[in-house]
PDB file of C-alpha atoms in Angstrom:
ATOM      1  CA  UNK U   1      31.332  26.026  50.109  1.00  0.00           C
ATOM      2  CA  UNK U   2      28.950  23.252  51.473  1.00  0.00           C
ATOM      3  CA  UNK U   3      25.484  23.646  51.990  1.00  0.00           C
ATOM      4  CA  UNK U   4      23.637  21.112  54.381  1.00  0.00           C
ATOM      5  CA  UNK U   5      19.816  20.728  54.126  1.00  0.00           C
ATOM      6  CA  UNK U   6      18.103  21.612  57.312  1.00  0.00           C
ATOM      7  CA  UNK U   7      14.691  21.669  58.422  1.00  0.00           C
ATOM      8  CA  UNK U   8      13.903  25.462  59.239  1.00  0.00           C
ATOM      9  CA  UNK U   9      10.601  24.668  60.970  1.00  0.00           C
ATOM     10  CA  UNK U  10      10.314  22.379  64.378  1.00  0.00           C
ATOM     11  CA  UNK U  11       8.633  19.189  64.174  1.00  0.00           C
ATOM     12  CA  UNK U  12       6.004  20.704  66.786  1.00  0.00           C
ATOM     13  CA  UNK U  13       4.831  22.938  64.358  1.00  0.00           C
ATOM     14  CA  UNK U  14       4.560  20.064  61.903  1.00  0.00           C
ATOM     15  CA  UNK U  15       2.543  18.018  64.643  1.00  0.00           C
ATOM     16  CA  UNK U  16      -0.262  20.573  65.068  1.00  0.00           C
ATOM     17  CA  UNK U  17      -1.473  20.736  62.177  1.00  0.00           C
ATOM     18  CA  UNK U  18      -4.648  19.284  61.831  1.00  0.00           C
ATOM     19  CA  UNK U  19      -5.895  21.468  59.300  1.00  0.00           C
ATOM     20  CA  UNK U  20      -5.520  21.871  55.462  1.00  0.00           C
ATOM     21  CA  UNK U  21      -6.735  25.496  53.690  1.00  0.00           C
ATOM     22  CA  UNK U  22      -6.217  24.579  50.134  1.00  0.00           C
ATOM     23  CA  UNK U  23      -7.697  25.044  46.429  1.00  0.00           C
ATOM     24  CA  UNK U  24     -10.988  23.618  45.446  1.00  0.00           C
ATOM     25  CA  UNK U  25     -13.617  22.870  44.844  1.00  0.00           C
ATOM     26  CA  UNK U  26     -13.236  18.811  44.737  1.00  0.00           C
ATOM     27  CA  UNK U  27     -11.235  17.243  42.500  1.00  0.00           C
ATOM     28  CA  UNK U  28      -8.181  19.785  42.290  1.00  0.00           C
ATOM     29  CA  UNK U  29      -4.526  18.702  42.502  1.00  0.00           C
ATOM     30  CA  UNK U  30      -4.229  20.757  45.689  1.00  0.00           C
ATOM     31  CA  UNK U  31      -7.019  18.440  47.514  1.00  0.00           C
ATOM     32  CA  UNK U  32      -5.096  15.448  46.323  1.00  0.00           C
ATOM     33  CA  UNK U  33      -2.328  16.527  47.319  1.00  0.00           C
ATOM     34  CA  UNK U  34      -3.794  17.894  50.809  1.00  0.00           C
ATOM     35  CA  UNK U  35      -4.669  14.610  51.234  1.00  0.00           C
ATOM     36  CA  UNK U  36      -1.395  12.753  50.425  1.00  0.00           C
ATOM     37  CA  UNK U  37       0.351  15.133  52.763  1.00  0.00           C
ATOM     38  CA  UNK U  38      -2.070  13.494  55.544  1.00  0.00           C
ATOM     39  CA  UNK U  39      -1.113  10.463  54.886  1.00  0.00           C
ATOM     40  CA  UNK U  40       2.421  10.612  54.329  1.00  0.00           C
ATOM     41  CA  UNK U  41       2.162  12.546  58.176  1.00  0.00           C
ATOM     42  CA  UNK U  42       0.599   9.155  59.431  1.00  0.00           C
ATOM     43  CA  UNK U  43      -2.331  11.358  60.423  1.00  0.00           C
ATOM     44  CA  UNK U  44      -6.025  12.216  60.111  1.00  0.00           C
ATOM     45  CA  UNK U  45      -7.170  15.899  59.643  1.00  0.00           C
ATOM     46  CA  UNK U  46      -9.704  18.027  57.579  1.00  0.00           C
ATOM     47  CA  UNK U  47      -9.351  19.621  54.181  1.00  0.00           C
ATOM     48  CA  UNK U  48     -10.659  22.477  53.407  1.00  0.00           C
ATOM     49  CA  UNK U  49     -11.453  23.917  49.975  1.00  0.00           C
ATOM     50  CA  UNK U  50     -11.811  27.348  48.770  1.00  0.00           C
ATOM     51  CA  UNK U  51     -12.263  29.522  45.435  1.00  0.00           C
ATOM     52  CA  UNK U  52      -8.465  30.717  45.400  1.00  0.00           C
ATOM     53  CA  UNK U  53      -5.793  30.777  47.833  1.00  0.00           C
ATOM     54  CA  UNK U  54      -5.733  34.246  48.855  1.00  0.00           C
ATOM     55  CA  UNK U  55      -9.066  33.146  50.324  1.00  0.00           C
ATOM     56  CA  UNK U  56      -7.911  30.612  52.279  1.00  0.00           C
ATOM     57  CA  UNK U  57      -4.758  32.190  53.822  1.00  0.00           C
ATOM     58  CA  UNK U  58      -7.361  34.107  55.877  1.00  0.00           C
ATOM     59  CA  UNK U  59      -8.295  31.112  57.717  1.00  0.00           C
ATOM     60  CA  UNK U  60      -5.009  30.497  57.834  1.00  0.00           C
ATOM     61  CA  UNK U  61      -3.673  33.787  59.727  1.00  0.00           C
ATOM     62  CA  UNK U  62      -6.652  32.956  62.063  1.00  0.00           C
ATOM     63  CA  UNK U  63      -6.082  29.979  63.649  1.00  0.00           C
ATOM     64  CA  UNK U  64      -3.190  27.666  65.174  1.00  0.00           C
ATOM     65  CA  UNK U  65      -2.830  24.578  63.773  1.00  0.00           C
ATOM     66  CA  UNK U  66      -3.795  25.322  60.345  1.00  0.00           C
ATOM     67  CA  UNK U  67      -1.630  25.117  57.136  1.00  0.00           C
ATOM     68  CA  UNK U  68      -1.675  26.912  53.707  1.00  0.00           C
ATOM     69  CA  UNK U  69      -0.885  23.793  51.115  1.00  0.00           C
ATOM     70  CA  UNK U  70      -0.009  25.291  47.526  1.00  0.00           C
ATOM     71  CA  UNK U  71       1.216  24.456  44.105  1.00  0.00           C
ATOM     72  CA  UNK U  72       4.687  25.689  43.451  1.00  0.00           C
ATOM     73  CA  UNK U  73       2.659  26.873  40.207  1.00  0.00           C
ATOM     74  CA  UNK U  74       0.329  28.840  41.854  1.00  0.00           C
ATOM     75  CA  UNK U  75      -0.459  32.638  40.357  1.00  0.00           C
ATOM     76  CA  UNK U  76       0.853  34.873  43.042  1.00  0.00           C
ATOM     77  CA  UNK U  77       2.097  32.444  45.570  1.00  0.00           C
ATOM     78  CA  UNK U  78       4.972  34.546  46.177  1.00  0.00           C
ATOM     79  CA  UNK U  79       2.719  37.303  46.827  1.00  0.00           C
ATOM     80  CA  UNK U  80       0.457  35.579  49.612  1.00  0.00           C
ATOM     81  CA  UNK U  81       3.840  34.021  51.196  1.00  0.00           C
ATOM     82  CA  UNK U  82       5.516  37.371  50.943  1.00  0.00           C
ATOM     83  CA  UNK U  83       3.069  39.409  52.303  1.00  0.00           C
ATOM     84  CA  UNK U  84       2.336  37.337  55.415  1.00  0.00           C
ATOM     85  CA  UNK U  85       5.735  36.645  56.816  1.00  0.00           C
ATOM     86  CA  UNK U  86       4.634  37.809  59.923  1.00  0.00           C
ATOM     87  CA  UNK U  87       1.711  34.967  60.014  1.00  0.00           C
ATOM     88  CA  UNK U  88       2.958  32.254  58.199  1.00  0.00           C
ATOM     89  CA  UNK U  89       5.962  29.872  58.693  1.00  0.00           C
ATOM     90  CA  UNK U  90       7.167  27.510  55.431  1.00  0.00           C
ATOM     91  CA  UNK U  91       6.478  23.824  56.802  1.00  0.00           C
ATOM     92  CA  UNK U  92       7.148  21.846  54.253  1.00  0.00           C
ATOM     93  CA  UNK U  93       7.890  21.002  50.206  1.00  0.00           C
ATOM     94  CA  UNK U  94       7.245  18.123  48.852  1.00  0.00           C
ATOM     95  CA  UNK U  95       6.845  16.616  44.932  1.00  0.00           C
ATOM     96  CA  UNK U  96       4.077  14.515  43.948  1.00  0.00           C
ATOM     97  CA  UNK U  97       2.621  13.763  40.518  1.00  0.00           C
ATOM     98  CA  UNK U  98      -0.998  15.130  39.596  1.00  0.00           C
ATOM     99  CA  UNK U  99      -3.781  13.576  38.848  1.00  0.00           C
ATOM    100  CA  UNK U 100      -3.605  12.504  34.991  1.00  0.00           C
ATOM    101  CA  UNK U 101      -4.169  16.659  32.754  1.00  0.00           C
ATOM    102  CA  UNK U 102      -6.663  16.400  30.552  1.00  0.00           C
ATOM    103  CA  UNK U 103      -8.241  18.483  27.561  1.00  0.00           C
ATOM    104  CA  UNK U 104     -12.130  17.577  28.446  1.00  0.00           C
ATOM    105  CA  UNK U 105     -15.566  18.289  26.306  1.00  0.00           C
ATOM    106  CA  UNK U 106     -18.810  18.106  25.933  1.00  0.00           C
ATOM    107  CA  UNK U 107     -18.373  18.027  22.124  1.00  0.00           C
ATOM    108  CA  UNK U 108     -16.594  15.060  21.365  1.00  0.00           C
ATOM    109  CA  UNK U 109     -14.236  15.993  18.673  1.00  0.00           C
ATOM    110  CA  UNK U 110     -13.028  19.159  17.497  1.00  0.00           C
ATOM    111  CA  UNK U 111      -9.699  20.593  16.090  1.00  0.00           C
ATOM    112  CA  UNK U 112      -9.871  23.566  17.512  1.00  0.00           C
ATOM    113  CA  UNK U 113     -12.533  24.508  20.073  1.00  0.00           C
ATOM    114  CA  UNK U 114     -13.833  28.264  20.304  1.00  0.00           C
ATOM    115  CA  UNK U 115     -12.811  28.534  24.307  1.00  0.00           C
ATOM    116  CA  UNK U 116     -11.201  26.052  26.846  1.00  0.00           C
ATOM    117  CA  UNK U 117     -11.292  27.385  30.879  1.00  0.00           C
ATOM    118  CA  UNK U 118      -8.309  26.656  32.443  1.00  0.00           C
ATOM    119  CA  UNK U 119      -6.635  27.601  36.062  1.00  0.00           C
ATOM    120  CA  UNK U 120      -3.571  30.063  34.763  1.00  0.00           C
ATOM    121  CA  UNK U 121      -0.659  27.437  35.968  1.00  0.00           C
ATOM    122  CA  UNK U 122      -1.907  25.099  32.956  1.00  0.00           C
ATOM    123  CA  UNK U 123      -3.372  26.443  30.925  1.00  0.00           C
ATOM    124  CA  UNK U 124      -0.034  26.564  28.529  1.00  0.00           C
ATOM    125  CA  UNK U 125      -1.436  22.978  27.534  1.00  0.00           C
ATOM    126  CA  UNK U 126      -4.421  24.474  26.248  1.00  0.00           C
ATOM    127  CA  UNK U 127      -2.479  27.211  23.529  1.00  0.00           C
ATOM    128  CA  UNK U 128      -2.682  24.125  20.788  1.00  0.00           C
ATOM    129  CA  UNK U 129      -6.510  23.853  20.657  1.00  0.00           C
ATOM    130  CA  UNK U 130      -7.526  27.286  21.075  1.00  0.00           C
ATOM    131  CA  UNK U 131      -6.785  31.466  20.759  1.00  0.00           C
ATOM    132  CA  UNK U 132      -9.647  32.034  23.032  1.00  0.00           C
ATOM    133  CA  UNK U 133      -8.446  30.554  26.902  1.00  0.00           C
ATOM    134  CA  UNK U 134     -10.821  31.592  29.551  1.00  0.00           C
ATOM    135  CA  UNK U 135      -9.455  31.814  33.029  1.00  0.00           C
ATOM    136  CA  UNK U 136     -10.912  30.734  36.031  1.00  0.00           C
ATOM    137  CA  UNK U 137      -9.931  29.751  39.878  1.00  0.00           C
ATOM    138  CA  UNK U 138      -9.508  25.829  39.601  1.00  0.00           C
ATOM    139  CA  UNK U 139      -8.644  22.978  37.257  1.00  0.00           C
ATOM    140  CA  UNK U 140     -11.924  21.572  38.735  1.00  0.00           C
ATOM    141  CA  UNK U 141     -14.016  24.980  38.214  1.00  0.00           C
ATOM    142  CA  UNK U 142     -12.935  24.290  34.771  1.00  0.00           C
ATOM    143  CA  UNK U 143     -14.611  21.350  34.242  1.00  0.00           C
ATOM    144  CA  UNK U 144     -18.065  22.659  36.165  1.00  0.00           C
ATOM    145  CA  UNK U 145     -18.094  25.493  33.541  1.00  0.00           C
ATOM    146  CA  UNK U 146     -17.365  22.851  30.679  1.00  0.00           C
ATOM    147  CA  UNK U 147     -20.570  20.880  31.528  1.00  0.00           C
ATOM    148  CA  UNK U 148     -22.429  23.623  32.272  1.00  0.00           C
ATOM    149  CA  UNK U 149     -21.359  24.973  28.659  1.00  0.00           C
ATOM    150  CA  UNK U 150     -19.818  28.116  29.540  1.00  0.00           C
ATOM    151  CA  UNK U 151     -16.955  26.812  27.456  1.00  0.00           C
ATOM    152  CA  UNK U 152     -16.526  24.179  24.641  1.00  0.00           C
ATOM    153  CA  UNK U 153     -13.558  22.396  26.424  1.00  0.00           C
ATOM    154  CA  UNK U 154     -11.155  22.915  29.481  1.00  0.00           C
ATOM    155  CA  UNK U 155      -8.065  21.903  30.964  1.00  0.00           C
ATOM    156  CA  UNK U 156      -9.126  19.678  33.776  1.00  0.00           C
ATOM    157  CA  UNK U 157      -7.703  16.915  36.370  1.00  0.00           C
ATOM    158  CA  UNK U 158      -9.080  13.681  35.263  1.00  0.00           C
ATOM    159  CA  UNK U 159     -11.416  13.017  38.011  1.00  0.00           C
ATOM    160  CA  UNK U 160     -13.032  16.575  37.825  1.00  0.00           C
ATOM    161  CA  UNK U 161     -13.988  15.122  33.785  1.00  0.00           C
ATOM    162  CA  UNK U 162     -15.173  11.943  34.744  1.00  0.00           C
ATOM    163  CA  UNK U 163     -17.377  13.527  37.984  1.00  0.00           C
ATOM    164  CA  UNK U 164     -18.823  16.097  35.227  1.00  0.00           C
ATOM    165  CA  UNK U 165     -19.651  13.642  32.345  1.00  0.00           C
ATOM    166  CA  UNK U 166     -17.113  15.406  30.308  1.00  0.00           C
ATOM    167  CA  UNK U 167     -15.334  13.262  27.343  1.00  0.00           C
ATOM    168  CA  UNK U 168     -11.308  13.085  27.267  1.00  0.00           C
ATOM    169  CA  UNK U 169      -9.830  14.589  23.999  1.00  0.00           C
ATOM    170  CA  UNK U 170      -6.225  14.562  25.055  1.00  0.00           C
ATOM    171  CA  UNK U 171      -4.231  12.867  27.932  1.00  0.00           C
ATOM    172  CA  UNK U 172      -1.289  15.144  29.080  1.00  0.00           C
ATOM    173  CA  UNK U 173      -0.784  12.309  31.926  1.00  0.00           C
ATOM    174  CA  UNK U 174       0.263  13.198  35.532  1.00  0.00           C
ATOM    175  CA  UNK U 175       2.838  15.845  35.968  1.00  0.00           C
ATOM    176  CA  UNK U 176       5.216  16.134  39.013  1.00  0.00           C
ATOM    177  CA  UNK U 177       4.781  18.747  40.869  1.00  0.00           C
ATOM    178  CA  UNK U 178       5.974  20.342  43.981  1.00  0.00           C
ATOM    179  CA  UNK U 179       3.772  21.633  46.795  1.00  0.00           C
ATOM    180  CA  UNK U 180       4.364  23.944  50.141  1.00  0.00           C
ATOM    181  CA  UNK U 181       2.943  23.834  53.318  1.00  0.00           C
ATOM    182  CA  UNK U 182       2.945  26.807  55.237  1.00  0.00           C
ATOM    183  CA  UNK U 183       1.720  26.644  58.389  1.00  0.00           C
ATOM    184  CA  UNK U 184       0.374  29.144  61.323  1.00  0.00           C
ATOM    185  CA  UNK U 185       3.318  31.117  62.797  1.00  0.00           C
ATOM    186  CA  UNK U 186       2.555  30.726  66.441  1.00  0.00           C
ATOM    187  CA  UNK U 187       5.857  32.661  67.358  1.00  0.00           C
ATOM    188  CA  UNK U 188       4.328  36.032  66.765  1.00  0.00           C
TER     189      UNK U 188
END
């Protein structure tokens, strides 16, 4: 049996969105990639960050012309796509690399630090330095409760450490990673 790849979404709905709802604040691999998706489009529009993604989604649901971009790694994706089917519309996938993972401190050089923050998708990368991982919304909210010393260390993009003064202890590099738009279902 043969399979052929097919666009399940029109290119209308594509065109109208001018829109992003995505994961910040600044400095998250969401916003990047919000961004990127933008320009790969050959179009201007506005990004617009928010604590998680369940908060965004109800801008989303609001408002034509709007999209929902998430990591494939997102906690509970499934659960904000599956529970607004009637609202949402998949858009588009696309892979992308990250801005460079880092392990970031204040403290320049520890083996082991007493708590890193971390977003839940990474924060696998933070198991070798630490029992104690503290969770929070964003790779960059990380970072902001690194330097305000909430936490010894976090897993962070690179440009969240370098906006927060935070020193680089470990270079994971960029990862590829996969992103979905999902866009206002106008077809209700």
């Amino acid at each position: 049996m043969t399979y052929a790849l097919q666009s399940s979404t029109s290119s209308s709905v594509l065109e109208r969105i001018h829109t992003i709802c995505t994961l910040g604040p600044e400095n998250t691999n969401c916003e990047l990639a919000a961004r990127f998706w933008f320009e790969r489009m050959g179009k201007s529009g506005t990004v617009l960050l928010y604590p998680t993604l369940e908060e965004a989604i109800i801008d989303v649901k609001a408002q034509d012309g709007t999209a929902l971009l998430g990591c494939v790694v997102y906690p509970d994706l499934h659960k904000i796509v599956f529970s607004n089917l009637d609202k949402l519309v998949l858009a588009d996938c696309f892979i992308m690399p990250t801005y460079r993972m880092v392990l970031a401190s204040k403290i320049r050089s520890l083996s082991i630090y007493p708590s890193i923050a971390s977003h839940p998708a990474p924060s696998g990368l933070a198991a070798p330095f630490t029992a104690n991982i503290q969770l929070v919304n964003s790779n960059a909210q990380a970072a902001i409760d690194c330097a305000a010393g909430v936490n010894e260390a976090c897993i962070t993009t690179i440009t969240a450490a370098e906006r927060h003064g935070l020193h680089i202890i470990h270079d994971f590099g960029k990862i590829p990673m996969g992103f979905t738009i999902h866009a206002h279902n106008t077809t209700e």
